[in-house]
Amino acid sequence: TTLVAVCSLLASAGWNTRGVSEHYFSEAPSGDFTPREIEVERRLMDGLRSIDGIRLLGDASTGSRTADVQRIAIASFDVEGVHAHDAGQFLDARGIAIRVGHHCAQPLHRRFGLSATVRASASVFTSDADIDILLDAVSGIRTYFGADR
């Protein structure tokens, strides 16, 4: 999980994260999503869906799959008219950490005619303000690069 990765990273830097992970895992039922995880995922995905020129990959709410699907809060998306690496640099300059590239799915990217995508990840520790900052920045990418004309 994201928490395990974060705790591992912090532990490698000498931080004691045992209490954080023990508290989280003692509160979360095994195999189930917490209400906060569901809320964060929906806020992230709904926000990205509302931005013109953003195409989400793996969006279960579009097409023939309309069932309420539980998923973790990771969104891979394309910004119309802007290369993913440029979008990533734009977000990085605003202090927003995302990933860009194939994300170990190059055949899928080729299938959709994409050279790379942007991937944003969130967790139970992501605040509503964090998501709002991301969404605000993403909504400005196409304008910055002149792709909204």
Short mmCIF file of N, CA and C in Angstrom, two decimals:
data_model
loop_
_atom_site.label_atom_id
_atom_site.label_comp_id
_atom_site.label_asym_id
_atom_site.label_seq_id
_atom_site.Cartn_x
_atom_site.Cartn_y
_atom_site.Cartn_z
N THR A 1 0.84 -1.20 0.00
CA THR A 1 0.00 0.00 0.00
C THR A 1 0.87 1.25 0.00
N THR A 2 0.23 2.37 -0.25
CA THR A 2 0.95 3.64 -0.25
C THR A 2 1.56 3.91 1.11
N LEU A 3 0.82 3.60 2.17
CA LEU A 3 1.33 3.85 3.52
C LEU A 3 2.60 3.06 3.77
N VAL A 4 2.61 1.82 3.36
CA VAL A 4 3.80 0.99 3.56
C VAL A 4 4.99 1.60 2.82
N ALA A 5 4.77 2.06 1.58
CA ALA A 5 5.86 2.66 0.81
C ALA A 5 6.37 3.93 1.48
N VAL A 6 5.46 4.76 1.95
CA VAL A 6 5.85 6.00 2.61
C VAL A 6 6.60 5.70 3.90
N CYS A 7 6.08 4.78 4.71
CA CYS A 7 6.75 4.42 5.96
C CYS A 7 8.13 3.82 5.69
N SER A 8 8.25 3.01 4.64
CA SER A 8 9.56 2.43 4.29
C SER A 8 10.54 3.53 3.91
N LEU A 9 10.08 4.48 3.13
CA LEU A 9 10.94 5.58 2.71
C LEU A 9 11.38 6.41 3.92
N LEU A 10 10.45 6.74 4.80
CA LEU A 10 10.78 7.52 5.98
C LEU A 10 11.70 6.74 6.91
N ALA A 11 11.46 5.45 7.05
CA ALA A 11 12.31 4.61 7.91
C ALA A 11 13.74 4.57 7.37
N SER A 12 13.86 4.54 6.05
CA SER A 12 15.22 4.52 5.47
C SER A 12 15.95 5.83 5.74
N ALA A 13 15.21 6.89 6.03
CA ALA A 13 15.81 8.18 6.36
C ALA A 13 16.01 8.33 7.87
N GLY A 14 15.72 7.27 8.62
CA GLY A 14 15.96 7.29 10.06
C GLY A 14 14.75 7.66 10.90
N TRP A 15 13.58 7.80 10.31
CA TRP A 15 12.37 8.14 11.06
C TRP A 15 11.77 6.87 11.64
N ASN A 16 11.15 6.97 12.81
CA ASN A 16 10.45 5.86 13.42
C ASN A 16 8.98 5.97 13.01
N THR A 17 8.54 5.08 12.14
CA THR A 17 7.17 5.15 11.62
C THR A 17 6.29 4.02 12.14
N ARG A 18 6.81 3.25 13.06
CA ARG A 18 6.08 2.08 13.54
C ARG A 18 4.70 2.45 14.09
N GLY A 19 4.62 3.50 14.88
CA GLY A 19 3.34 3.89 15.48
C GLY A 19 2.32 4.32 14.44
N VAL A 20 2.77 5.00 13.41
CA VAL A 20 1.86 5.45 12.35
C VAL A 20 1.24 4.26 11.65
N SER A 21 2.07 3.34 11.20
CA SER A 21 1.54 2.20 10.45
C SER A 21 0.69 1.30 11.34
N GLU A 22 1.11 1.08 12.60
CA GLU A 22 0.33 0.24 13.50
C GLU A 22 -1.05 0.85 13.75
N HIS A 23 -1.11 2.18 13.95
CA HIS A 23 -2.38 2.84 14.17
C HIS A 23 -3.29 2.69 12.95
N TYR A 24 -2.74 2.95 11.78
CA TYR A 24 -3.55 2.88 10.57
C TYR A 24 -4.09 1.47 10.37
N PHE A 25 -3.21 0.47 10.44
CA PHE A 25 -3.63 -0.88 10.15
C PHE A 25 -4.52 -1.47 11.25
N SER A 26 -4.43 -0.94 12.46
CA SER A 26 -5.34 -1.43 13.50
C SER A 26 -6.73 -0.84 13.32
N GLU A 27 -6.84 0.32 12.66
CA GLU A 27 -8.12 0.98 12.44
C GLU A 27 -8.81 0.49 11.17
N ALA A 28 -8.05 0.05 10.18
CA ALA A 28 -8.63 -0.33 8.88
C ALA A 28 -8.90 -1.83 8.84
N PRO A 29 -10.15 -2.20 8.47
CA PRO A 29 -10.45 -3.62 8.33
C PRO A 29 -9.61 -4.21 7.20
N SER A 30 -9.13 -5.42 7.39
CA SER A 30 -8.29 -6.07 6.39
C SER A 30 -9.04 -6.22 5.07
N GLY A 31 -8.42 -5.75 3.99
CA GLY A 31 -8.99 -5.92 2.66
C GLY A 31 -10.07 -4.93 2.30
N ASP A 32 -10.51 -4.11 3.22
CA ASP A 32 -11.57 -3.16 2.93
C ASP A 32 -10.99 -1.76 2.76
N PHE A 33 -11.70 -0.96 2.01
CA PHE A 33 -11.33 0.45 1.88
C PHE A 33 -11.97 1.20 3.04
N THR A 34 -11.24 2.15 3.59
CA THR A 34 -11.82 2.98 4.63
C THR A 34 -12.69 4.04 3.98
N PRO A 35 -13.64 4.60 4.72
CA PRO A 35 -14.46 5.68 4.15
C PRO A 35 -13.60 6.84 3.63
N ARG A 36 -12.51 7.14 4.30
CA ARG A 36 -11.64 8.24 3.84
C ARG A 36 -10.99 7.90 2.50
N GLU A 37 -10.55 6.65 2.32
CA GLU A 37 -9.95 6.24 1.04
C GLU A 37 -10.95 6.38 -0.09
N ILE A 38 -12.18 6.00 0.15
CA ILE A 38 -13.23 6.11 -0.87
C ILE A 38 -13.49 7.58 -1.18
N GLU A 39 -13.57 8.41 -0.15
CA GLU A 39 -13.80 9.84 -0.33
C GLU A 39 -12.67 10.50 -1.14
N VAL A 40 -11.43 10.17 -0.82
CA VAL A 40 -10.28 10.75 -1.51
C VAL A 40 -10.29 10.34 -2.99
N GLU A 41 -10.54 9.06 -3.25
CA GLU A 41 -10.57 8.58 -4.64
C GLU A 41 -11.66 9.28 -5.44
N ARG A 42 -12.84 9.39 -4.87
CA ARG A 42 -13.94 10.04 -5.59
C ARG A 42 -13.67 11.51 -5.83
N ARG A 43 -13.12 12.18 -4.84
CA ARG A 43 -12.82 13.61 -4.99
C ARG A 43 -11.77 13.82 -6.08
N LEU A 44 -10.73 12.99 -6.08
CA LEU A 44 -9.69 13.08 -7.10
C LEU A 44 -10.24 12.81 -8.49
N MET A 45 -10.94 11.70 -8.66
CA MET A 45 -11.45 11.32 -9.97
C MET A 45 -12.53 12.27 -10.47
N ASP A 46 -13.48 12.64 -9.61
CA ASP A 46 -14.52 13.59 -10.02
C ASP A 46 -13.91 14.93 -10.43
N GLY A 47 -12.92 15.37 -9.67
CA GLY A 47 -12.27 16.63 -9.99
C GLY A 47 -11.56 16.60 -11.33
N LEU A 48 -10.82 15.52 -11.59
CA LEU A 48 -10.12 15.40 -12.88
C LEU A 48 -11.11 15.28 -14.03
N ARG A 49 -12.21 14.53 -13.83
CA ARG A 49 -13.24 14.40 -14.87
C ARG A 49 -13.84 15.76 -15.25
N SER A 50 -13.87 16.69 -14.30
CA SER A 50 -14.52 17.98 -14.54
C SER A 50 -13.64 18.98 -15.29
N ILE A 51 -12.37 18.64 -15.54
CA ILE A 51 -11.45 19.56 -16.18
C ILE A 51 -11.41 19.29 -17.68
N ASP A 52 -11.70 20.32 -18.48
CA ASP A 52 -11.67 20.19 -19.94
C ASP A 52 -10.28 19.79 -20.41
N GLY A 53 -10.25 18.85 -21.36
CA GLY A 53 -8.98 18.42 -21.94
C GLY A 53 -8.25 17.36 -21.17
N ILE A 54 -8.86 16.83 -20.11
CA ILE A 54 -8.24 15.76 -19.33
C ILE A 54 -8.94 14.45 -19.69
N ARG A 55 -8.15 13.47 -20.09
CA ARG A 55 -8.69 12.14 -20.39
C ARG A 55 -8.11 11.15 -19.38
N LEU A 56 -8.98 10.57 -18.58
CA LEU A 56 -8.57 9.58 -17.58
C LEU A 56 -8.45 8.21 -18.23
N LEU A 57 -7.41 7.49 -17.90
CA LEU A 57 -7.28 6.11 -18.35
C LEU A 57 -7.76 5.21 -17.22
N GLY A 58 -8.47 4.15 -17.57
CA GLY A 58 -8.94 3.21 -16.56
C GLY A 58 -10.08 3.75 -15.73
N ASP A 59 -10.86 4.67 -16.31
CA ASP A 59 -11.97 5.28 -15.57
C ASP A 59 -13.19 4.38 -15.68
N ALA A 60 -13.49 3.67 -14.60
CA ALA A 60 -14.59 2.70 -14.60
C ALA A 60 -15.96 3.36 -14.67
N SER A 61 -16.04 4.68 -14.51
CA SER A 61 -17.35 5.34 -14.54
C SER A 61 -17.77 5.70 -15.96
N THR A 62 -16.92 5.47 -16.94
CA THR A 62 -17.27 5.79 -18.33
C THR A 62 -17.44 4.51 -19.12
N GLY A 63 -18.03 4.64 -20.28
CA GLY A 63 -18.20 3.48 -21.16
C GLY A 63 -19.27 2.55 -20.64
N SER A 64 -19.07 1.26 -20.85
CA SER A 64 -20.10 0.29 -20.49
C SER A 64 -20.07 -0.08 -19.01
N ARG A 65 -19.00 0.26 -18.30
CA ARG A 65 -18.91 -0.07 -16.87
C ARG A 65 -19.36 1.12 -16.05
N THR A 66 -20.54 1.02 -15.51
CA THR A 66 -21.06 2.12 -14.69
C THR A 66 -21.27 1.71 -13.24
N ALA A 67 -20.90 0.50 -12.91
CA ALA A 67 -21.09 0.03 -11.53
C ALA A 67 -20.20 0.83 -10.59
N ASP A 68 -20.60 0.87 -9.35
CA ASP A 68 -19.81 1.54 -8.33
C ASP A 68 -18.62 0.65 -7.99
N VAL A 69 -17.48 0.98 -8.55
CA VAL A 69 -16.28 0.17 -8.40
C VAL A 69 -15.37 0.82 -7.37
N GLN A 70 -14.93 0.03 -6.38
CA GLN A 70 -13.97 0.55 -5.41
C GLN A 70 -12.58 0.44 -6.00
N ARG A 71 -11.82 1.52 -5.91
CA ARG A 71 -10.45 1.53 -6.41
C ARG A 71 -9.61 2.45 -5.55
N ILE A 72 -8.32 2.25 -5.58
CA ILE A 72 -7.43 3.13 -4.84
C ILE A 72 -7.34 4.46 -5.58
N ALA A 73 -6.88 5.48 -4.89
CA ALA A 73 -6.86 6.84 -5.44
C ALA A 73 -5.60 7.09 -6.26
N ILE A 74 -5.53 6.42 -7.40
CA ILE A 74 -4.46 6.64 -8.36
C ILE A 74 -5.12 6.94 -9.68
N ALA A 75 -4.73 8.05 -10.31
CA ALA A 75 -5.32 8.46 -11.57
C ALA A 75 -4.24 8.69 -12.60
N SER A 76 -4.29 7.93 -13.70
CA SER A 76 -3.43 8.19 -14.84
C SER A 76 -4.25 8.96 -15.85
N PHE A 77 -3.66 10.05 -16.34
CA PHE A 77 -4.44 10.88 -17.27
C PHE A 77 -3.56 11.53 -18.32
N ASP A 78 -4.21 11.91 -19.41
CA ASP A 78 -3.58 12.62 -20.51
C ASP A 78 -4.11 14.05 -20.51
N VAL A 79 -3.22 14.99 -20.76
CA VAL A 79 -3.61 16.39 -20.89
C VAL A 79 -3.57 16.70 -22.39
N GLU A 80 -4.73 16.92 -22.96
CA GLU A 80 -4.83 17.13 -24.40
C GLU A 80 -3.93 18.27 -24.88
N GLY A 81 -3.07 17.93 -25.86
CA GLY A 81 -2.21 18.93 -26.45
C GLY A 81 -0.93 19.24 -25.70
N VAL A 82 -0.68 18.54 -24.59
CA VAL A 82 0.51 18.78 -23.77
C VAL A 82 1.17 17.44 -23.47
N HIS A 83 2.47 17.33 -23.74
CA HIS A 83 3.17 16.08 -23.43
C HIS A 83 3.19 15.89 -21.91
N ALA A 84 3.11 14.64 -21.48
CA ALA A 84 3.06 14.32 -20.06
C ALA A 84 4.28 14.85 -19.31
N HIS A 85 5.44 14.82 -19.94
CA HIS A 85 6.64 15.32 -19.26
C HIS A 85 6.57 16.83 -19.04
N ASP A 86 5.97 17.56 -19.98
CA ASP A 86 5.79 19.00 -19.79
C ASP A 86 4.77 19.26 -18.68
N ALA A 87 3.69 18.49 -18.67
CA ALA A 87 2.69 18.63 -17.61
C ALA A 87 3.32 18.32 -16.25
N GLY A 88 4.16 17.30 -16.20
CA GLY A 88 4.83 16.94 -14.96
C GLY A 88 5.74 18.04 -14.46
N GLN A 89 6.48 18.65 -15.39
CA GLN A 89 7.37 19.74 -14.98
C GLN A 89 6.56 20.95 -14.49
N PHE A 90 5.44 21.23 -15.14
CA PHE A 90 4.54 22.32 -14.73
C PHE A 90 4.08 22.09 -13.29
N LEU A 91 3.65 20.86 -13.00
CA LEU A 91 3.16 20.54 -11.65
C LEU A 91 4.30 20.55 -10.63
N ASP A 92 5.45 20.02 -11.03
CA ASP A 92 6.61 20.01 -10.13
C ASP A 92 7.01 21.42 -9.74
N ALA A 93 6.95 22.34 -10.68
CA ALA A 93 7.32 23.74 -10.39
C ALA A 93 6.38 24.37 -9.37
N ARG A 94 5.23 23.75 -9.16
CA ARG A 94 4.25 24.23 -8.18
C ARG A 94 4.27 23.38 -6.92
N GLY A 95 5.28 22.55 -6.78
CA GLY A 95 5.44 21.74 -5.57
C GLY A 95 4.55 20.51 -5.51
N ILE A 96 4.04 20.08 -6.66
CA ILE A 96 3.14 18.93 -6.69
C ILE A 96 3.90 17.72 -7.24
N ALA A 97 3.99 16.68 -6.44
CA ALA A 97 4.72 15.48 -6.83
C ALA A 97 3.79 14.51 -7.54
N ILE A 98 4.10 14.24 -8.79
CA ILE A 98 3.36 13.26 -9.58
C ILE A 98 4.38 12.41 -10.32
N ARG A 99 3.91 11.44 -11.07
CA ARG A 99 4.78 10.61 -11.90
C ARG A 99 4.35 10.78 -13.35
N VAL A 100 5.30 10.66 -14.26
CA VAL A 100 4.98 10.69 -15.69
C VAL A 100 5.68 9.52 -16.37
N GLY A 101 5.13 9.07 -17.47
CA GLY A 101 5.75 7.99 -18.23
C GLY A 101 4.75 6.94 -18.63
N HIS A 102 5.26 5.70 -18.81
CA HIS A 102 4.41 4.57 -19.23
C HIS A 102 3.81 3.84 -18.03
N HIS A 103 4.39 3.99 -16.87
CA HIS A 103 3.92 3.34 -15.64
C HIS A 103 3.81 1.82 -15.82
N CYS A 104 4.82 1.24 -16.47
CA CYS A 104 4.88 -0.21 -16.73
C CYS A 104 3.71 -0.69 -17.60
N ALA A 105 3.20 0.20 -18.43
CA ALA A 105 2.05 -0.16 -19.29
C ALA A 105 2.22 0.42 -20.69
N GLN A 106 3.41 0.22 -21.28
CA GLN A 106 3.66 0.78 -22.60
C GLN A 106 2.69 0.24 -23.66
N PRO A 107 2.37 -1.06 -23.68
CA PRO A 107 1.40 -1.53 -24.69
C PRO A 107 0.04 -0.83 -24.57
N LEU A 108 -0.39 -0.57 -23.34
CA LEU A 108 -1.65 0.13 -23.14
C LEU A 108 -1.57 1.56 -23.68
N HIS A 109 -0.47 2.23 -23.40
CA HIS A 109 -0.29 3.59 -23.92
C HIS A 109 -0.31 3.59 -25.44
N ARG A 110 0.38 2.62 -26.04
CA ARG A 110 0.38 2.53 -27.50
C ARG A 110 -1.03 2.31 -28.01
N ARG A 111 -1.81 1.46 -27.33
CA ARG A 111 -3.19 1.17 -27.73
C ARG A 111 -4.04 2.44 -27.75
N PHE A 112 -3.78 3.35 -26.81
CA PHE A 112 -4.53 4.61 -26.74
C PHE A 112 -3.85 5.73 -27.51
N GLY A 113 -2.76 5.43 -28.21
CA GLY A 113 -2.08 6.45 -29.00
C GLY A 113 -1.36 7.49 -28.16
N LEU A 114 -0.88 7.08 -27.00
CA LEU A 114 -0.21 8.01 -26.09
C LEU A 114 1.26 7.63 -25.92
N SER A 115 2.11 8.64 -25.83
CA SER A 115 3.52 8.36 -25.58
C SER A 115 3.80 8.25 -24.08
N ALA A 116 2.99 8.89 -23.26
CA ALA A 116 3.15 8.86 -21.80
C ALA A 116 1.91 9.48 -21.18
N THR A 117 1.73 9.26 -19.88
CA THR A 117 0.64 9.89 -19.14
C THR A 117 1.17 10.45 -17.82
N VAL A 118 0.33 11.24 -17.20
CA VAL A 118 0.60 11.78 -15.87
C VAL A 118 -0.14 10.88 -14.88
N ARG A 119 0.49 10.59 -13.74
CA ARG A 119 -0.19 9.77 -12.72
C ARG A 119 -0.11 10.47 -11.38
N ALA A 120 -1.27 10.73 -10.81
CA ALA A 120 -1.38 11.32 -9.49
C ALA A 120 -1.86 10.24 -8.52
N SER A 121 -1.29 10.24 -7.32
CA SER A 121 -1.66 9.26 -6.30
C SER A 121 -2.05 10.00 -5.03
N ALA A 122 -3.02 9.45 -4.34
CA ALA A 122 -3.45 10.02 -3.07
C ALA A 122 -3.65 8.88 -2.08
N SER A 123 -3.80 9.23 -0.82
CA SER A 123 -4.01 8.21 0.21
C SER A 123 -4.88 8.80 1.31
N VAL A 124 -5.04 8.03 2.38
CA VAL A 124 -5.84 8.50 3.51
C VAL A 124 -5.23 9.75 4.13
N PHE A 125 -3.95 9.99 3.91
CA PHE A 125 -3.28 11.15 4.47
C PHE A 125 -3.37 12.38 3.58
N THR A 126 -3.95 12.24 2.39
CA THR A 126 -4.12 13.36 1.47
C THR A 126 -5.31 14.19 1.93
N SER A 127 -5.09 15.48 2.13
CA SER A 127 -6.19 16.35 2.58
C SER A 127 -7.01 16.83 1.38
N ASP A 128 -8.21 17.32 1.67
CA ASP A 128 -9.03 17.92 0.62
C ASP A 128 -8.29 19.10 0.00
N ALA A 129 -7.56 19.85 0.81
CA ALA A 129 -6.79 20.98 0.29
C ALA A 129 -5.71 20.51 -0.68
N ASP A 130 -5.06 19.37 -0.39
CA ASP A 130 -4.06 18.82 -1.30
C ASP A 130 -4.68 18.51 -2.66
N ILE A 131 -5.84 17.89 -2.65
CA ILE A 131 -6.51 17.56 -3.91
C ILE A 131 -6.92 18.82 -4.64
N ASP A 132 -7.43 19.81 -3.91
CA ASP A 132 -7.81 21.08 -4.55
C ASP A 132 -6.62 21.76 -5.20
N ILE A 133 -5.46 21.72 -4.56
CA ILE A 133 -4.25 22.31 -5.12
C ILE A 133 -3.87 21.59 -6.41
N LEU A 134 -3.92 20.27 -6.39
CA LEU A 134 -3.63 19.49 -7.60
C LEU A 134 -4.60 19.85 -8.72
N LEU A 135 -5.89 19.82 -8.42
CA LEU A 135 -6.90 20.08 -9.45
C LEU A 135 -6.78 21.49 -10.01
N ASP A 136 -6.51 22.45 -9.16
CA ASP A 136 -6.33 23.83 -9.62
C ASP A 136 -5.14 23.92 -10.57
N ALA A 137 -4.05 23.27 -10.22
CA ALA A 137 -2.86 23.29 -11.07
C ALA A 137 -3.11 22.57 -12.39
N VAL A 138 -3.73 21.39 -12.33
CA VAL A 138 -4.02 20.64 -13.56
C VAL A 138 -4.91 21.45 -14.49
N SER A 139 -5.86 22.18 -13.92
CA SER A 139 -6.76 22.97 -14.77
C SER A 139 -6.03 24.11 -15.48
N GLY A 140 -4.82 24.46 -15.03
CA GLY A 140 -4.07 25.53 -15.68
C GLY A 140 -3.02 25.07 -16.68
N ILE A 141 -2.82 23.76 -16.81
CA ILE A 141 -1.76 23.25 -17.69
C ILE A 141 -2.00 23.63 -19.14
N ARG A 142 -3.17 23.37 -19.66
CA ARG A 142 -3.42 23.61 -21.09
C ARG A 142 -3.31 25.10 -21.44
N THR A 143 -3.77 25.95 -20.55
CA THR A 143 -3.65 27.39 -20.79
C THR A 143 -2.19 27.80 -20.82
N TYR A 144 -1.41 27.33 -19.88
CA TYR A 144 0.00 27.69 -19.80
C TYR A 144 0.75 27.33 -21.08
N PHE A 145 0.44 26.16 -21.62
CA PHE A 145 1.14 25.69 -22.83
C PHE A 145 0.42 26.10 -24.12
N GLY A 146 -0.66 26.87 -24.02
CA GLY A 146 -1.37 27.34 -25.21
C GLY A 146 -2.14 26.25 -25.92
N ALA A 147 -2.47 25.18 -25.22
CA ALA A 147 -3.17 24.05 -25.83
C ALA A 147 -4.69 24.19 -25.75
N ASP A 148 -5.16 25.27 -25.16
CA ASP A 148 -6.61 25.44 -25.00
C ASP A 148 -7.20 26.35 -26.09
N ARG A 149 -6.40 26.68 -27.06
CA ARG A 149 -6.88 27.57 -28.14
C ARG A 149 -7.54 26.82 -29.24
#
